Short mmCIF file of C-alpha atoms and ligand atoms in Angstrom, two decimals:
data_model
loop_
_atom_site.label_atom_id
_atom_site.label_comp_id
_atom_site.label_asym_id
_atom_site.label_seq_id
_atom_site.Cartn_x
_atom_site.Cartn_y
_atom_site.Cartn_z
CA MET R 1 -45.59 37.82 138.77
CA SER R 2 -47.52 41.00 139.42
CA LYS R 3 -51.34 40.75 139.38
CA LEU R 4 -53.50 42.36 136.58
CA ARG R 5 -55.18 45.63 137.74
CA VAL R 6 -58.99 45.32 137.10
CA ALA R 7 -61.66 47.85 137.74
CA VAL R 8 -65.17 46.86 137.40
CA LEU R 9 -68.00 49.45 135.90
CA GLY R 10 -71.52 48.92 137.16
CA ALA R 11 -70.11 47.68 140.52
CA LYS R 12 -73.32 47.87 142.74
CA GLY R 13 -75.56 46.13 139.62
CA ARG R 14 -76.69 42.52 139.88
CA ILE R 15 -73.77 41.19 137.76
CA GLY R 16 -71.51 43.84 138.48
CA SER R 17 -71.46 43.33 142.25
CA GLU R 18 -71.06 39.48 141.89
CA ALA R 19 -68.01 40.51 139.46
CA VAL R 20 -66.46 42.71 142.28
CA ARG R 21 -66.52 39.68 144.36
CA ALA R 22 -65.08 37.38 141.44
CA VAL R 23 -62.02 39.76 140.94
CA GLU R 24 -61.43 40.02 144.51
CA ALA R 25 -61.20 36.29 144.60
CA ALA R 26 -58.90 35.83 141.82
CA ASP R 27 -55.29 35.09 142.75
CA ASP R 28 -53.88 36.73 139.41
CA MET R 29 -55.94 39.86 139.88
CA GLU R 30 -56.01 43.12 141.78
CA LEU R 31 -59.42 45.11 142.28
CA VAL R 32 -58.38 48.76 141.66
CA ALA R 33 -61.31 50.21 141.39
CA ALA R 34 -65.28 49.54 141.52
CA LEU R 35 -67.17 52.22 139.98
CA GLY R 36 -70.84 52.83 139.95
CA ARG R 37 -73.45 55.28 138.27
CA GLY R 38 -71.90 58.96 139.18
CA ASP R 39 -68.37 57.71 139.71
CA THR R 40 -65.78 59.66 137.79
CA LEU R 41 -63.94 57.68 134.98
CA GLU R 42 -60.75 59.27 136.03
CA THR R 43 -60.24 57.00 138.87
CA LEU R 44 -59.50 54.32 136.03
CA THR R 45 -56.42 56.28 135.29
CA GLU R 46 -55.41 57.44 138.60
CA THR R 47 -55.50 53.85 139.87
CA GLY R 48 -53.61 52.22 137.12
CA ALA R 49 -56.51 49.97 135.69
CA GLN R 50 -55.13 47.67 133.12
CA ALA R 51 -58.39 45.97 132.29
CA VAL R 52 -61.90 47.14 133.01
CA VAL R 53 -65.21 44.84 133.22
CA GLU R 54 -68.06 46.72 132.08
CA LEU R 55 -71.47 46.10 133.27
CA THR R 56 -73.48 49.04 133.20
CA THR R 57 -76.24 49.84 130.82
CA PRO R 58 -76.92 50.36 126.81
CA ALA R 59 -77.02 54.13 127.87
CA SER R 60 -73.83 54.16 129.80
CA VAL R 61 -71.58 51.92 127.76
CA MET R 62 -70.34 53.74 124.78
CA GLU R 63 -69.05 56.78 126.77
CA ASN R 64 -67.33 54.63 129.14
CA LEU R 65 -65.61 52.57 126.24
CA GLU R 66 -64.70 55.92 124.62
CA PHE R 67 -62.82 56.78 127.61
CA CYS R 68 -61.24 53.50 128.14
CA VAL R 69 -60.07 52.73 124.37
CA GLY R 70 -58.60 56.42 124.37
CA HIS R 71 -56.68 55.70 127.51
CA GLY R 72 -55.63 52.25 126.35
CA ILE R 73 -57.47 50.32 129.05
CA HIS R 74 -58.65 47.05 127.65
CA ALA R 75 -62.45 46.15 128.18
CA VAL R 76 -64.47 43.09 128.91
CA VAL R 77 -67.97 44.25 128.21
CA GLY R 78 -71.33 42.32 129.06
CA THR R 79 -73.62 44.88 128.68
CA THR R 80 -76.36 44.67 125.99
CA GLY R 81 -77.77 46.88 123.15
CA TRP R 82 -75.05 46.32 120.62
CA THR R 83 -76.03 47.41 116.96
CA ASP R 84 -73.82 47.81 113.78
CA GLU R 85 -73.49 51.51 114.25
CA ARG R 86 -72.39 51.25 117.83
CA LEU R 87 -69.87 48.61 116.65
CA ALA R 88 -68.48 50.67 113.79
CA GLN R 89 -68.15 53.46 116.48
CA LEU R 90 -66.11 51.35 118.71
CA ASN R 91 -64.12 49.81 115.97
CA THR R 92 -63.26 53.71 114.89
CA TRP R 93 -62.11 54.33 118.49
CA LEU R 94 -60.26 51.06 118.35
CA SER R 95 -58.12 52.19 115.12
CA GLY R 96 -56.64 54.98 117.18
CA SER R 97 -55.52 52.88 120.04
CA PRO R 98 -54.10 49.72 118.13
CA GLU R 99 -52.77 47.86 121.49
CA THR R 100 -56.06 48.11 123.29
CA GLY R 101 -58.43 45.10 123.25
CA VAL R 102 -62.20 44.97 123.83
CA LEU R 103 -64.24 41.67 124.10
CA ILE R 104 -68.13 42.10 124.06
CA ALA R 105 -69.82 38.84 125.19
CA PRO R 106 -73.40 38.75 124.93
CA ASN R 107 -73.26 36.10 127.32
CA PHE R 108 -70.21 35.17 129.75
CA SER R 109 -71.81 31.76 130.97
CA ILE R 110 -70.08 28.76 129.18
CA GLY R 111 -73.26 26.83 128.92
CA ALA R 112 -75.12 29.70 127.02
CA VAL R 113 -71.83 29.99 124.59
CA LEU R 114 -72.26 26.37 123.83
CA THR R 115 -75.90 26.57 123.22
CA MET R 116 -75.25 29.60 120.94
CA LYS R 117 -72.73 27.33 118.94
CA PHE R 118 -74.96 24.16 118.86
CA ALA R 119 -77.54 26.07 117.57
CA GLU R 120 -75.41 27.48 114.69
CA GLN R 121 -74.60 23.96 113.84
CA ALA R 122 -78.02 22.51 113.99
CA ALA R 123 -79.68 25.28 112.33
CA ARG R 124 -79.11 24.19 108.63
CA TYR R 125 -80.65 20.71 109.33
CA PHE R 126 -84.13 21.86 110.22
CA GLU R 127 -86.90 23.64 108.23
CA SER R 128 -88.37 25.50 111.29
CA VAL R 129 -86.31 27.50 113.88
CA GLU R 130 -87.44 29.56 116.86
CA VAL R 131 -85.88 31.19 119.75
CA ILE R 132 -87.40 31.92 123.32
CA GLU R 133 -85.44 33.69 125.83
CA LEU R 134 -86.98 33.71 129.50
CA HIS R 135 -85.30 36.53 132.03
CA HIS R 136 -86.45 38.16 135.29
CA PRO R 137 -88.39 41.01 135.06
CA ASN R 138 -86.16 43.85 135.95
CA LYS R 139 -84.20 43.40 132.91
CA ALA R 140 -84.15 46.62 130.75
CA ASP R 141 -84.07 44.90 127.33
CA ALA R 142 -85.78 42.87 125.07
CA PRO R 143 -84.96 40.64 123.26
CA SER R 144 -81.94 39.71 125.48
CA GLY R 145 -78.30 40.16 123.76
CA THR R 146 -77.85 36.37 123.97
CA ALA R 147 -81.06 35.95 121.83
CA THR R 148 -80.28 38.40 119.30
CA ARG R 149 -76.89 36.94 118.61
CA THR R 150 -78.02 33.16 118.63
CA ALA R 151 -80.59 34.27 116.07
CA GLN R 152 -78.18 36.19 113.91
CA LEU R 153 -75.76 33.02 114.19
CA ILE R 154 -78.93 30.72 113.03
CA ALA R 155 -79.77 32.97 110.20
CA ALA R 156 -76.24 33.15 108.86
CA ALA R 157 -75.87 29.59 109.03
CA ARG R 158 -79.00 29.13 107.34
CA GLU R 159 -77.97 31.63 104.75
CA LYS R 160 -74.81 30.07 104.04
CA ALA R 161 -76.14 26.70 103.44
CA GLY R 162 -78.97 28.22 101.15
CA VAL R 163 -82.01 26.91 103.23
CA ALA R 164 -85.34 28.50 102.48
CA PRO R 165 -87.24 30.58 104.44
CA GLN R 166 -88.99 29.01 107.32
CA PRO R 167 -92.95 27.95 106.52
CA ASP R 168 -95.42 30.05 108.44
CA ALA R 169 -98.69 30.41 107.30
CA THR R 170 -99.80 33.06 109.85
CA ALA R 171 -102.41 34.90 107.89
CA THR R 172 -103.54 36.97 110.95
CA ALA R 173 -101.89 37.89 114.16
CA LEU R 174 -102.17 40.04 117.25
CA ASP R 175 -99.04 42.29 117.43
CA GLY R 176 -96.12 40.62 118.95
CA ALA R 177 -97.59 36.88 118.98
CA ARG R 178 -95.04 35.70 116.30
CA GLY R 179 -92.15 37.60 118.45
CA ALA R 180 -89.78 39.62 117.02
CA ASP R 181 -88.23 39.22 113.78
CA VAL R 182 -84.20 39.14 114.30
CA ASP R 183 -83.08 38.26 110.50
CA GLY R 184 -86.04 35.96 110.20
CA VAL R 185 -86.01 33.97 112.93
CA PRO R 186 -88.73 34.69 115.63
CA VAL R 187 -87.50 35.45 119.24
CA HIS R 188 -90.27 35.50 121.94
CA SER R 189 -89.21 37.10 125.20
CA VAL R 190 -90.75 35.95 128.62
CA ARG R 191 -90.10 38.43 131.79
CA LEU R 192 -91.05 36.20 134.85
CA ARG R 193 -90.42 36.71 138.37
CA GLY R 194 -88.25 33.98 140.01
CA LEU R 195 -86.24 33.55 136.85
CA LEU R 196 -82.71 34.84 135.83
CA ALA R 197 -81.40 34.11 132.57
CA HIS R 198 -82.49 30.99 130.42
CA GLN R 199 -82.95 30.34 126.67
CA GLU R 200 -84.59 27.46 124.49
CA VAL R 201 -84.03 27.14 120.53
CA LEU R 202 -86.89 24.99 119.07
CA LEU R 203 -85.69 23.08 115.74
CA GLY R 204 -88.22 21.72 113.71
CA GLY R 205 -87.82 19.15 110.75
CA GLU R 206 -90.18 16.37 109.18
CA GLY R 207 -91.70 14.43 112.18
CA GLU R 208 -88.96 15.55 114.61
CA THR R 209 -87.78 18.45 116.91
CA LEU R 210 -84.75 19.40 118.93
CA THR R 211 -84.77 21.85 121.75
CA LEU R 212 -81.78 23.19 122.91
CA ARG R 213 -82.14 24.72 126.52
CA HIS R 214 -79.80 26.71 128.85
CA ASP R 215 -80.44 27.89 132.23
CA SER R 216 -78.20 30.25 134.27
CA LEU R 217 -79.74 29.76 137.77
CA HIS R 218 -77.13 32.41 139.67
CA HIS R 219 -75.06 35.30 138.32
CA SER R 220 -71.94 33.09 139.58
CA SER R 221 -72.55 31.42 136.10
CA PHE R 222 -71.12 34.43 134.32
CA MET R 223 -67.97 34.58 136.77
CA PRO R 224 -65.54 32.01 134.81
CA GLY R 225 -66.24 33.65 131.80
CA ILE R 226 -65.80 37.18 132.92
CA LEU R 227 -62.15 35.97 134.45
CA LEU R 228 -61.19 33.92 131.67
CA GLY R 229 -62.12 37.36 129.12
CA THR R 230 -60.04 39.46 131.18
CA ARG R 231 -57.27 37.22 131.27
CA ARG R 232 -57.40 37.08 127.41
CA VAL R 233 -58.40 40.49 126.45
CA VAL R 234 -55.17 42.16 127.55
CA THR R 235 -53.34 39.99 125.05
CA THR R 236 -55.72 40.52 122.01
CA PRO R 237 -55.83 43.74 120.44
CA GLY R 238 -58.80 44.90 118.80
CA LEU R 239 -62.52 43.73 118.89
CA THR R 240 -63.48 40.83 119.71
CA PHE R 241 -67.09 39.71 119.38
CA GLY R 242 -67.97 36.59 121.39
CA LEU R 243 -66.48 34.54 124.54
CA GLU R 244 -66.45 31.95 122.20
CA HIS R 245 -63.40 33.02 120.40
CA PHE R 246 -61.36 32.38 123.64
CA LEU R 247 -62.80 29.05 124.29
CA ASP R 248 -60.66 27.42 121.72
CA LEU R 249 -63.91 25.47 120.28
CA ASN R 250 -63.57 23.81 116.55
N1 LIG S 301 -72.91 39.11 128.97
C1 LIG S 301 -73.74 38.65 130.08
O1 LIG S 301 -73.34 37.58 130.31
C2 LIG S 301 -74.62 38.98 130.94
C3 LIG S 301 -74.72 38.91 132.22
C4 LIG S 301 -75.95 39.52 133.00
C5 LIG S 301 -76.16 40.91 132.84
N2 LIG S 301 -75.99 41.08 131.41
C6 LIG S 301 -75.77 42.50 131.04
O2 LIG S 301 -75.30 43.43 131.72
C7 LIG S 301 -75.84 44.60 132.12
C8 LIG S 301 -76.32 44.98 133.52
O3 LIG S 301 -77.20 43.80 134.18
P1 LIG S 301 -77.56 44.07 135.53
O4 LIG S 301 -78.95 43.09 135.53
O5 LIG S 301 -76.61 43.79 136.67
O6 LIG S 301 -78.28 45.46 135.57
P2 LIG S 301 -78.17 46.70 136.87
O7 LIG S 301 -79.17 47.54 136.54
O8 LIG S 301 -78.62 45.41 138.20
O9 LIG S 301 -76.90 46.90 136.97
C9 LIG S 301 -76.52 47.88 136.24
C10 LIG S 301 -75.68 48.93 137.10
O10 LIG S 301 -74.87 49.81 136.25
C11 LIG S 301 -74.91 51.20 137.05
N3 LIG S 301 -74.58 52.19 135.84
C12 LIG S 301 -75.05 52.98 135.18
N4 LIG S 301 -74.41 53.47 134.39
C13 LIG S 301 -73.06 53.82 134.89
C14 LIG S 301 -72.14 54.30 134.69
N5 LIG S 301 -71.87 55.25 133.81
N6 LIG S 301 -70.94 54.32 135.30
C15 LIG S 301 -71.19 53.03 136.41
N7 LIG S 301 -72.04 52.50 136.65
C16 LIG S 301 -73.11 52.74 136.04
C17 LIG S 301 -76.31 51.47 137.55
O11 LIG S 301 -76.27 52.33 138.43
C18 LIG S 301 -76.38 49.92 138.22
O12 LIG S 301 -75.88 49.91 139.43
C19 LIG S 301 -77.29 44.19 131.10
O13 LIG S 301 -77.07 45.08 129.87
C20 LIG S 301 -77.27 43.02 131.12
O14 LIG S 301 -77.94 42.57 129.99
C21 LIG S 301 -74.84 40.62 130.68
O1 LIG S 302 -79.97 39.50 133.16
C1 LIG S 302 -79.67 40.02 132.30
O2 LIG S 302 -79.66 41.20 131.82
C2 LIG S 302 -78.72 39.30 131.24
N1 LIG S 302 -78.43 39.61 130.19
C3 LIG S 302 -77.75 39.25 129.08
C4 LIG S 302 -78.55 39.23 127.73
O3 LIG S 302 -79.13 40.19 127.61
O4 LIG S 302 -78.32 38.23 127.02
C5 LIG S 302 -77.19 37.75 129.24
C6 LIG S 302 -77.99 37.07 130.08
C7 LIG S 302 -78.33 37.80 131.54
#
């Protein structure tokens, strides 16, 4: 069986360098390009890349995806910074290339995906919910893509179930003291040397609390999800948002 021809964009970065090693080690994949900042995207067509793993920066990701989708190259995207406007633009490009698949995964770690799912399931049973994400201090964006997605899923589940806005009697607060408001869910961002990627979802009801916590302790935690996403995206045309869609969860 022929191997899947895979390229990594952001190949010298923290997660990109780990992805290069993971693709190289995968029996069913061949690493055909490992591109960093300043390298030409033409290398992707010259090397016959069938799928790209995109792990760069919010400033670079759109240009890279425009090229990939325009050339029928499937993409697995871990880069953060997704807005409704960006997703609409990507869908426009995909409508011009209907055979091409793009997976955007706010988090490739199976445990983090399950945490999001469990938080979504639990959200309607508790009056209060807050998200705390904790990351290494070199991270460029806040809140994390994972926390933003988690809060959006929680808010949608609460709205669907008709849950009232959560209680909060705060009358005065320093700017930022109550975190960022993501669809009504407070999200708090910690940046601390020694950490990698961690998240807690705190849920509170009358006389009880539930805490969901996930810890990524090494970039290797993201690799099974990246490889799974790469194998699945090549047979899944259009935009898939979230690795959970490839995990056969109920
Ligand atoms: N989805 C996930 O599971 C997951 C996990 C970890 C990190 N991330 C995200 O991945 C992104 C990268 O994170 P990081 O910690 O590796 O950052 P990083 O700064 O270590 O790496 C980014 C790399 O991309 C390179 N780059 C920038 N523009 C480029 C371009 N046009 N072409 C090729 N390379 C380019 C940079 O030079 C750098 O080497 C961030 O958005 C981060 O939040 C996602
Ligand atoms: O290290 C990062 O940067 C991470 N980014 C993603 C996010 O913003 O959620 C995933 C976790 C690691």
